[in-house]
Structures are given as structure tokens and as C-alpha cells.
PDB file of C-alpha atoms in Angstrom:
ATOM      1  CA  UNK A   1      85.627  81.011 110.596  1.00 64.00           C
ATOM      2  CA  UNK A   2      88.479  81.476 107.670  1.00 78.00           C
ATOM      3  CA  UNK A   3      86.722  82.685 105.359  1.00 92.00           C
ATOM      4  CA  UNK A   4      89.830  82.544 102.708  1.00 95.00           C
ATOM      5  CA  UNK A   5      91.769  79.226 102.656  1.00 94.00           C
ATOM      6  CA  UNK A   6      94.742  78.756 101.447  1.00 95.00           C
ATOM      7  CA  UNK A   7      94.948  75.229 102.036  1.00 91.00           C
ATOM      8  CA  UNK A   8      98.714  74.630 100.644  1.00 94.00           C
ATOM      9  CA  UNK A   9     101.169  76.380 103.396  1.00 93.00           C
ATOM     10  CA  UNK A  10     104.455  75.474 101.225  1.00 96.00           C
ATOM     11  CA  UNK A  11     104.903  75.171  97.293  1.00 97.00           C
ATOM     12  CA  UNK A  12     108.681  74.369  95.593  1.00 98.00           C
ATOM     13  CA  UNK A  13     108.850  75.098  91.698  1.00 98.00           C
ATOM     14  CA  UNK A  14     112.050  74.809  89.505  1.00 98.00           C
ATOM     15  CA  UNK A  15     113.122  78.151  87.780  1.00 98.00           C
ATOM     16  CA  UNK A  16     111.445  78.524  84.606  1.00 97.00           C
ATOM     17  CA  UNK A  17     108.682  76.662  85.728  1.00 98.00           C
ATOM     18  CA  UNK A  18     105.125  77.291  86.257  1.00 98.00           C
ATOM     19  CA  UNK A  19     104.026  78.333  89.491  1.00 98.00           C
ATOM     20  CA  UNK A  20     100.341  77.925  90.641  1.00 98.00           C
ATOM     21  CA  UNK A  21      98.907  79.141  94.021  1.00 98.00           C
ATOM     22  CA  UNK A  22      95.888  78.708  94.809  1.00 98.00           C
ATOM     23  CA  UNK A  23      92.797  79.939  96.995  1.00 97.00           C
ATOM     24  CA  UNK A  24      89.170  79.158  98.462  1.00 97.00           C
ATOM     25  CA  UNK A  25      86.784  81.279  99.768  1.00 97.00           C
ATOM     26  CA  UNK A  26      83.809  80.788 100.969  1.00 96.00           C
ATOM     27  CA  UNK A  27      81.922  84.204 101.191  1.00 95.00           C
ATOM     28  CA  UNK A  28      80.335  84.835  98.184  1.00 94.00           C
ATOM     29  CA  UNK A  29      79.580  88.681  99.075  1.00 94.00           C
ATOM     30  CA  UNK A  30      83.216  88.684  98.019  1.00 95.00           C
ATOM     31  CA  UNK A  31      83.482  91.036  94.466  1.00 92.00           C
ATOM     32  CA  UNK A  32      87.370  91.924  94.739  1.00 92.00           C
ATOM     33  CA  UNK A  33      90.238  89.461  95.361  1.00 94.00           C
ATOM     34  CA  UNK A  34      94.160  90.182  95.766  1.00 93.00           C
ATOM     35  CA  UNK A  35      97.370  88.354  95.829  1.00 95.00           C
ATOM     36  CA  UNK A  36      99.780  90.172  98.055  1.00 94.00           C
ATOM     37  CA  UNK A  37     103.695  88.920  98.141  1.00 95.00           C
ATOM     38  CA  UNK A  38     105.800  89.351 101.083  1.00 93.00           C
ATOM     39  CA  UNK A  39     109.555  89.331 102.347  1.00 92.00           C
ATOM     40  CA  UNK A  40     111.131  88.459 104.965  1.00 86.00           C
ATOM     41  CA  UNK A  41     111.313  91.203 107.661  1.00 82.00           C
ATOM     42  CA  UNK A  42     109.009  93.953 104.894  1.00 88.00           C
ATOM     43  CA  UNK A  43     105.369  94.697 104.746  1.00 91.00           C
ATOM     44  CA  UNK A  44     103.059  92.384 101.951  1.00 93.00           C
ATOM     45  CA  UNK A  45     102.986  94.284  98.612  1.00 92.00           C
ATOM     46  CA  UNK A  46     100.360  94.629  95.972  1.00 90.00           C
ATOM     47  CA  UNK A  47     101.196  91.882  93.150  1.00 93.00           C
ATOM     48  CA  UNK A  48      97.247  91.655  90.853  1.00 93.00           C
ATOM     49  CA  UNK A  49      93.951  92.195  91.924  1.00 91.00           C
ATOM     50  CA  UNK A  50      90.793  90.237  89.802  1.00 93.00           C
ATOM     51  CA  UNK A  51      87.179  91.723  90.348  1.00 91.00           C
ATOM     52  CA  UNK A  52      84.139  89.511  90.228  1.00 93.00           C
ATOM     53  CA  UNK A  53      83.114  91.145  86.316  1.00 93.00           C
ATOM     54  CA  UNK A  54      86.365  89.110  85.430  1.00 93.00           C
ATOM     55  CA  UNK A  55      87.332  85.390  85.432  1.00 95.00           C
ATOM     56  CA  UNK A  56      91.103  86.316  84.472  1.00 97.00           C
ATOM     57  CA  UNK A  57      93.551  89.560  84.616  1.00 95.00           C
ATOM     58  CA  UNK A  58      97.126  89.252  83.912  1.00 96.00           C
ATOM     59  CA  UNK A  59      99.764  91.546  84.082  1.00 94.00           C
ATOM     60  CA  UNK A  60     103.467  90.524  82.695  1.00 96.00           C
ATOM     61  CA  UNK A  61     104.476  87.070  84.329  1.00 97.00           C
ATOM     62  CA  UNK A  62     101.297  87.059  86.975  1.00 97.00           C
ATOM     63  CA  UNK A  63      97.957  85.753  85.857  1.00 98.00           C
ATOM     64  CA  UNK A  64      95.279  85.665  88.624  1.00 97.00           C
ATOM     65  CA  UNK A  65      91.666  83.478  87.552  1.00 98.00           C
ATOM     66  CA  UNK A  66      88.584  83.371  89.173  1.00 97.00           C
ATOM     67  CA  UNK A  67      85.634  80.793  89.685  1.00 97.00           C
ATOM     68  CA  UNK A  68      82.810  81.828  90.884  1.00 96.00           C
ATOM     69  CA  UNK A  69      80.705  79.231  91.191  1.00 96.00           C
ATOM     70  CA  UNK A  70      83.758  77.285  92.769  1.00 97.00           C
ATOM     71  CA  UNK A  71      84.455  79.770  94.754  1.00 97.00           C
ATOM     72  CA  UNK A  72      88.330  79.444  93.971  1.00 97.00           C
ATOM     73  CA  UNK A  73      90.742  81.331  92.486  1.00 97.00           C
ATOM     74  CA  UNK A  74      94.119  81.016  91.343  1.00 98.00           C
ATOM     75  CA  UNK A  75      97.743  83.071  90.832  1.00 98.00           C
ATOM     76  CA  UNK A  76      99.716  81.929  88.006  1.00 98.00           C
ATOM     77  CA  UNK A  77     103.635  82.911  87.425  1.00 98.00           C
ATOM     78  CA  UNK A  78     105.266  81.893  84.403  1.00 97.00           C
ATOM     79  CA  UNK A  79     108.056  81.480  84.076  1.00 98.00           C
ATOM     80  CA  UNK A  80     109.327  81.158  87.411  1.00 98.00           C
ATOM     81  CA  UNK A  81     112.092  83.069  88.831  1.00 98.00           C
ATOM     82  CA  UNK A  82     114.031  82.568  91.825  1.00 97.00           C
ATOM     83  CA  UNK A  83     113.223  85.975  93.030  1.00 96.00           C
ATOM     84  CA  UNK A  84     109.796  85.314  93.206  1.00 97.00           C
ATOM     85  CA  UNK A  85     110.763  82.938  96.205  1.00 97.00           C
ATOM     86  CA  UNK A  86     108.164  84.847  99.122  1.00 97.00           C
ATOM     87  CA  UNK A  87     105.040  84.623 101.170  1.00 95.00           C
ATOM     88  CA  UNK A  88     101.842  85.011  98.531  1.00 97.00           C
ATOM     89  CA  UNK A  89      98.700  85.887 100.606  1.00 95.00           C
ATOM     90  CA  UNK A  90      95.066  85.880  98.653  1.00 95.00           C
ATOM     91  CA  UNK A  91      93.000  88.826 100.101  1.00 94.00           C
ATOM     92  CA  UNK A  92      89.397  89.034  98.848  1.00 94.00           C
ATOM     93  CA  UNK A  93      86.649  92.253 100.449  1.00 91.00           C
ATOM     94  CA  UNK A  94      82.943  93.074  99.794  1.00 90.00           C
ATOM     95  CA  UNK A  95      83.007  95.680  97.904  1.00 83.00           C
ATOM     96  CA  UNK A  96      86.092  98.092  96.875  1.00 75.00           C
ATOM     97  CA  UNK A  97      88.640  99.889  99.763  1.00 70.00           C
ATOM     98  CA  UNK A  98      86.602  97.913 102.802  1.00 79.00           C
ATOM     99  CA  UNK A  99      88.925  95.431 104.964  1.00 84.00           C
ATOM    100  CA  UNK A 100      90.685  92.589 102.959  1.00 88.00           C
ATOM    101  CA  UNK A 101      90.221  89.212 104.557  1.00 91.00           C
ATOM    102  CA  UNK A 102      93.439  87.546 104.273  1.00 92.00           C
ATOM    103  CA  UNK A 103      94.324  83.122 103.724  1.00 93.00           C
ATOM    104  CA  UNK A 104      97.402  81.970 105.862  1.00 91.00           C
ATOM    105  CA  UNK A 105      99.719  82.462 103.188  1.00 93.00           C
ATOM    106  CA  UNK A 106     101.713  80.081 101.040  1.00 96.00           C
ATOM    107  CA  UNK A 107     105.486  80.257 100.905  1.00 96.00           C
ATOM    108  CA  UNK A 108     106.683  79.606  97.278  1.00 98.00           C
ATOM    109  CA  UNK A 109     110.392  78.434  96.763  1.00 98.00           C
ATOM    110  CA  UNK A 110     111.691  78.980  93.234  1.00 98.00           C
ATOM    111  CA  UNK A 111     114.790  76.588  92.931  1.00 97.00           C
ATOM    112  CA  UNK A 112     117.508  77.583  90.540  1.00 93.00           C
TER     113      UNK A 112
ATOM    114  CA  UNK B   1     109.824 102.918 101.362  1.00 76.00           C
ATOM    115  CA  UNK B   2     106.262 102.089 100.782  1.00 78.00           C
ATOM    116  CA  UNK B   3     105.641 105.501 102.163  1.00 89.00           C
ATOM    117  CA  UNK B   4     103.780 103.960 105.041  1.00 94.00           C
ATOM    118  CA  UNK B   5     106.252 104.339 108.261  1.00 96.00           C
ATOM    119  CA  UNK B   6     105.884 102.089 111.065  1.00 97.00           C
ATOM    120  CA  UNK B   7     107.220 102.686 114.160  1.00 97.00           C
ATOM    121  CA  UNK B   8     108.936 100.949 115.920  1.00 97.00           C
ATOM    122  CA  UNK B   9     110.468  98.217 114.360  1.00 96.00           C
ATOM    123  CA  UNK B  10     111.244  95.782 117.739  1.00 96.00           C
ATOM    124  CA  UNK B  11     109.492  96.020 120.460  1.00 97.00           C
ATOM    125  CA  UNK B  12     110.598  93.657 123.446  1.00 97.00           C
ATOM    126  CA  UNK B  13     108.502  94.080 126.647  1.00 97.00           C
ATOM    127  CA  UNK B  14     107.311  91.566 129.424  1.00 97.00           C
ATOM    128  CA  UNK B  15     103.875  90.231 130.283  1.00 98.00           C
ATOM    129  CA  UNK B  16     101.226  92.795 132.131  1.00 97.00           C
ATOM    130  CA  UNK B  17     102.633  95.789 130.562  1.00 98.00           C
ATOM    131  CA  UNK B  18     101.427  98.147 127.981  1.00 98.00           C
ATOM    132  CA  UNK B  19     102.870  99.244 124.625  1.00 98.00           C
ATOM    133  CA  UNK B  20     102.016 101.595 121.929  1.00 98.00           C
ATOM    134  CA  UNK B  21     102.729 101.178 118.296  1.00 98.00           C
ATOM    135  CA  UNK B  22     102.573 103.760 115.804  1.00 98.00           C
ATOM    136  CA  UNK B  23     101.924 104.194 112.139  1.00 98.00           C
ATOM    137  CA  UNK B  24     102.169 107.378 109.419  1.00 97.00           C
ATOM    138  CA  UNK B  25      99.959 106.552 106.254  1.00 94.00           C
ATOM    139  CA  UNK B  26     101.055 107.373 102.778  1.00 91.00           C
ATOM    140  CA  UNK B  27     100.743 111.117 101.989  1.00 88.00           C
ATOM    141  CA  UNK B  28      97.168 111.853 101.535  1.00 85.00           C
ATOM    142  CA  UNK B  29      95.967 108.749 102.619  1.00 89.00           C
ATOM    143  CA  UNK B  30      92.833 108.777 104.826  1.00 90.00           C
ATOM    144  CA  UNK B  31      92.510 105.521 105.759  1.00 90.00           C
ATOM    145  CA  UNK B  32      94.398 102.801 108.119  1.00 94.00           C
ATOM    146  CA  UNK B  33      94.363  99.458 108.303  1.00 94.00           C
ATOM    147  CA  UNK B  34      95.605  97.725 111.453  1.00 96.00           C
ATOM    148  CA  UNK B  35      96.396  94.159 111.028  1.00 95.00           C
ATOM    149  CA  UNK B  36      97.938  91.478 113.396  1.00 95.00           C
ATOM    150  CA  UNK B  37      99.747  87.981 111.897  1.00 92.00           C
ATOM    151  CA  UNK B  38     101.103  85.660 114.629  1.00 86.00           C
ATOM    152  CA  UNK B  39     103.398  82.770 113.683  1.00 76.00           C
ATOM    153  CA  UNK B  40     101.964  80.715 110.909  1.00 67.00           C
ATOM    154  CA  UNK B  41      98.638  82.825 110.431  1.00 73.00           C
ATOM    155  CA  UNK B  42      97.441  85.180 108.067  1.00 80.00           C
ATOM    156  CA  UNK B  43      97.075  88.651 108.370  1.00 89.00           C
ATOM    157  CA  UNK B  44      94.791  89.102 111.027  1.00 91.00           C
ATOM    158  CA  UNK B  45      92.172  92.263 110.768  1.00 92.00           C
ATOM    159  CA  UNK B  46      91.938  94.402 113.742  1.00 95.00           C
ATOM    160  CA  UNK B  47      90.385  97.807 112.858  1.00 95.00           C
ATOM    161  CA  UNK B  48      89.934 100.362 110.372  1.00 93.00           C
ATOM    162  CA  UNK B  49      89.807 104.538 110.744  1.00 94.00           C
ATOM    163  CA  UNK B  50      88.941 106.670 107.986  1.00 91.00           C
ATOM    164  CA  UNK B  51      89.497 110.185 108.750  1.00 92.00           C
ATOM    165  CA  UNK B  52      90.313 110.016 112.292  1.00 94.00           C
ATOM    166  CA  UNK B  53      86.586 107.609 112.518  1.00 94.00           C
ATOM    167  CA  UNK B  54      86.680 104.182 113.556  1.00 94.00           C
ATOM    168  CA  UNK B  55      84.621 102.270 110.201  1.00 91.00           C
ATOM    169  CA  UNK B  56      85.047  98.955 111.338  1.00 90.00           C
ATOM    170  CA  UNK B  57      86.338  96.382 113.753  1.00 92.00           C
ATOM    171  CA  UNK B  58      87.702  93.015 113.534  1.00 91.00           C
ATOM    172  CA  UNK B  59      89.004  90.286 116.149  1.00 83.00           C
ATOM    173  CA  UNK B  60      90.300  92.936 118.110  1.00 91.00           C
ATOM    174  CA  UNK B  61      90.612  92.293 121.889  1.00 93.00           C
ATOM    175  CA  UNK B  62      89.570  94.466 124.561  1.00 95.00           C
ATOM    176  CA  UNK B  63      92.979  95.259 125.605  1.00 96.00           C
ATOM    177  CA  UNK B  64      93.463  96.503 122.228  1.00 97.00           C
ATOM    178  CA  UNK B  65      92.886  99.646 121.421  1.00 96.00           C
ATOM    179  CA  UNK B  66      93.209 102.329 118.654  1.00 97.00           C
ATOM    180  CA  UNK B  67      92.810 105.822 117.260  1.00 97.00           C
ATOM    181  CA  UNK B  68      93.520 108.106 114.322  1.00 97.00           C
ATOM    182  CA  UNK B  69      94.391 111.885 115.175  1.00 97.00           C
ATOM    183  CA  UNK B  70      93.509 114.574 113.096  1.00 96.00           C
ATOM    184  CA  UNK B  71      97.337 114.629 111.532  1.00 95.00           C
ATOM    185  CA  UNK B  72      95.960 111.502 110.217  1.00 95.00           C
ATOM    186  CA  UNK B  73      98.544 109.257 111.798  1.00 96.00           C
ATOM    187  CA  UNK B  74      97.411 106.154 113.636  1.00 98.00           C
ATOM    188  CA  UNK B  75      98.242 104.330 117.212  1.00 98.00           C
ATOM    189  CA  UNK B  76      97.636 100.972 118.516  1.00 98.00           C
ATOM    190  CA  UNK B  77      97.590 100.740 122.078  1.00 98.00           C
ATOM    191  CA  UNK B  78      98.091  97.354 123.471  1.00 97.00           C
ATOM    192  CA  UNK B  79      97.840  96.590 127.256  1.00 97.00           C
ATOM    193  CA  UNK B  80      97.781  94.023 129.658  1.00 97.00           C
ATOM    194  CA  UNK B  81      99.845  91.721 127.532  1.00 97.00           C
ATOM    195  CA  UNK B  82     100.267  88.124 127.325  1.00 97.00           C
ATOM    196  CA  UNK B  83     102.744  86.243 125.429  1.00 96.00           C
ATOM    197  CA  UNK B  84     100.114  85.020 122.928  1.00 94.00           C
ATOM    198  CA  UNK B  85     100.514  88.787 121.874  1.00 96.00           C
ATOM    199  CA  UNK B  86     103.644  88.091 120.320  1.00 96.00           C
ATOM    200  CA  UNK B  87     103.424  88.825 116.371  1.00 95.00           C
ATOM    201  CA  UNK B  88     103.811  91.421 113.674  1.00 95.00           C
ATOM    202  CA  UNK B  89     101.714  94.091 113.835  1.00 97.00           C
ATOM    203  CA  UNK B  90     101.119  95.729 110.479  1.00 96.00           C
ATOM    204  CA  UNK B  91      99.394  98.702 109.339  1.00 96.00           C
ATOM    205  CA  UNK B  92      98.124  99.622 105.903  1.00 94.00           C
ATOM    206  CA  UNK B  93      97.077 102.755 104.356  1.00 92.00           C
ATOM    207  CA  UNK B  94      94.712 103.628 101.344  1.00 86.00           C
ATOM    208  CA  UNK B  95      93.473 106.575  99.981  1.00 75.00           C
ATOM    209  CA  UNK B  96      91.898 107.594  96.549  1.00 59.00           C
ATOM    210  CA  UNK B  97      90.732 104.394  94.333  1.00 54.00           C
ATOM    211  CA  UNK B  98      94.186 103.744  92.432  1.00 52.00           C
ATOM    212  CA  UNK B  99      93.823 100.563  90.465  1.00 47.00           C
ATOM    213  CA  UNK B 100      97.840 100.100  90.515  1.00 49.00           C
ATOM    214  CA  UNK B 101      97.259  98.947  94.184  1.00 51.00           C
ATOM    215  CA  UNK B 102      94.079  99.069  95.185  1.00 61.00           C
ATOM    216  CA  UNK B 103      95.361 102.218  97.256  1.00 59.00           C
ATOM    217  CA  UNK B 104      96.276  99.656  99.968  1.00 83.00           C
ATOM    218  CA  UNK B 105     100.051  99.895 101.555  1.00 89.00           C
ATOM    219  CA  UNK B 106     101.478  98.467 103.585  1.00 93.00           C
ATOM    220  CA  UNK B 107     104.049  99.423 106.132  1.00 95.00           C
ATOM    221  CA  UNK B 108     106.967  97.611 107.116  1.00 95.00           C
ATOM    222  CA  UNK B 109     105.780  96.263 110.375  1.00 96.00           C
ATOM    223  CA  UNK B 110     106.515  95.921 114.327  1.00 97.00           C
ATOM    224  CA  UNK B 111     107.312  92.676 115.831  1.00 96.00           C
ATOM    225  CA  UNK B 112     106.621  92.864 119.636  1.00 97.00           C
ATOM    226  CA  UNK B 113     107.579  90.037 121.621  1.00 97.00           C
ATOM    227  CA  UNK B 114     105.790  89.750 124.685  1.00 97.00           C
ATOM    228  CA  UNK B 115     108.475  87.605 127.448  1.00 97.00           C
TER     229      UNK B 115
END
């Protein structure tokens, strides 16, 4: 049972652009969600984290949103950049520092 | 460096045999994370040890097993394997609550490649 869906495995954007990437879930136990980015041949790293108090956090260029009672949330990045071109995995857990349930991933391509 | 040191980085080994794959959590970190992602999947749960105690378990196979030693350090023992083992194996380590990263790193990874 996948409990997070990321139902889009490929996204291209032009630099500058706005990126969206987005993510289902369907527990709704689930009170902390993640975005994780990862390169090639290195481990996923922390990009924003939303808890379910919030429907939006940003932090510079990355603005996660949450809905609830869609049980869906979002990663925005704008604007753009090539280097952003990665794996983006949504993580969400019950509660904080338990396991993180991880989606499939979507590979974003930033085209300069 | 994520501070979270995986080792090794390859691992190339045939069908039936048995492997071990270590991982060294960030400095005080009590907790790791195993997690498995085969081609085209996500990140894959497998088990969790706080403190050298097993907390919880995920799709983890009965060939698969795992412990934390009192150094804190973690191994994943995988035996009897069959080529639908092949992936990367990650582990993750977290420690105090540290809202920068949710105290969860991750290490580099092994990729073991079962032939």
C-alpha cells in the first residue's frame, strides 16, 4: 500500500521558471511532511519540512503547502535554476523523528 | 560529508551469498534509519535502532537482518541473496530534534549488485 504518491515520475521546467512538485498521501495520522532532493551517486538531503499546524512554510526559493482535507501537498521553486535539476522525494511520519514514508520520487530537469 | 559514513560504496557479489553493509551515524546521533530503494522506487523503510534497540520494522525480509552496537554504529546483514536484492541501500541518522533537518541524514549509500 503506498501510502505517499507521487504520481508524476518526470517534470522539465525552463530556468527561471516555476517549478511545482507535487504529492498525495493517504494516511491522515500523517502530522509532518518533507521534501528531500537527491544526486546522482549521494544520499537524499533535507530541502523544507511543513507540519500539519501549517498550510505553507517557505524558506528562500522553496515553498512547500499543505491540504489537509485533500490530503496533498505541494513543493514550489521559484525561480528555477538549473542546479536544482535532481530527484525530489516527499516524506511524510506520524508524529516527529519516527520513520518517514517516502513517494517514488520525481526527477525535475531545469533546462537552461 | 553529511557526517553519516557508509560503508562500502560497491558491493558486487553473486546469488546465495551473504553480505554485510555498514553505517557510522552523525556524531551524537542515536538513531539509524535503514532504508532500501531499488530501480525506480522510493526509499524503501527497513528498520530503525535507537540506542542499540530495534524501535521499529518495515518491509524487511527475513534474510535481512540488523543491529546497532553500543559504539552506536549500525550493520545490515543481508543473506541468501537474490538478484531482486540489487539496489541502494541507505542509512540515515537523527539525533536531538533540530528543526534545520529534522535531525535526519543521510549517508551516501551502498549499491550492491547481486549477479
Amino acid at each position: 500500500d503506498q501510502q505517499v504518491k507521487q504520481n508524476s515520475p518526470s517534470l522539465s521546467v525552463q530556468e527561471g521558471r516555476i517549478s511545482i512538485l507535487n504529492c498525495d498521501y493517504t494516511n491522515s495520522m500523517f502530522d509532518y511532511f518533507l521534501w528531500y532532493k537527491k544526486y546522482p551517486a549521494e544520499g537524499p538531503t533535507f530541502l523544507i519540512s511543513i507540519s500539519s499546524i501549517k498550510d505553507k512554510n517557505e524558506d528562500g526559493r522553496f515553498t512547500v503547502f499543505l491540504n489537509k482535507s485533500a490530503k496533498h501537498l505541494s513543493l514550489h521553486i521559484v525561480p528555477s535554476q538549473p542546479g536544482d535539476s535532481a530527484v525530489y522525494f516527499c516524506a511524510a511520519s506520524i508524529g516527529y523523528g519516527n520513520k518517514l514514508v517516502f513517494g517514488a520520487g520525481t526527477i525535475l530537469r531545469v533546462k537552461s | 560529508d553529511s557526517g553519516v559514513t557508509q560503508t562500502p560504496k560497491h558491493l558486487i557479489t553473486a546469488t546465495g551469498q551473504r553480505v554485510t553493509l555498514r553505517c557510522s551515524p552523525r556524531s551524537g546521533d542515536l538513531s539509524v534509519y535503514w532504508y532500501q530503494q531499488s530501480l525506480d522506487q522510493g526509499l524503501q523503510f527497513l528498520i530503525h535502532y535507537y540506542n542499540g534497540e530495534e524501535r521499529a520494522k518495515g518491509n524487511i525480509l527475513e534474510r535481512f537482518s540488523a543491529q546497532q552496537f553500543p559504539d552506536l554504529h549500525s550493520e545490515l546483514n543481508l543473506s541468501s541473496l537474490e538478484l531482486g536484492d540489487s539496489a541502494l541501500y541507505f542509512c540515515a541518522s537523527s539525533g536531538a530534534r533540530d528543526n534545520s533537518n529534522y535531525g535526519y541524514t543521510f549517508g551516501s549509500g551502498t549499491r550492491l549488485t547481486v549477479v
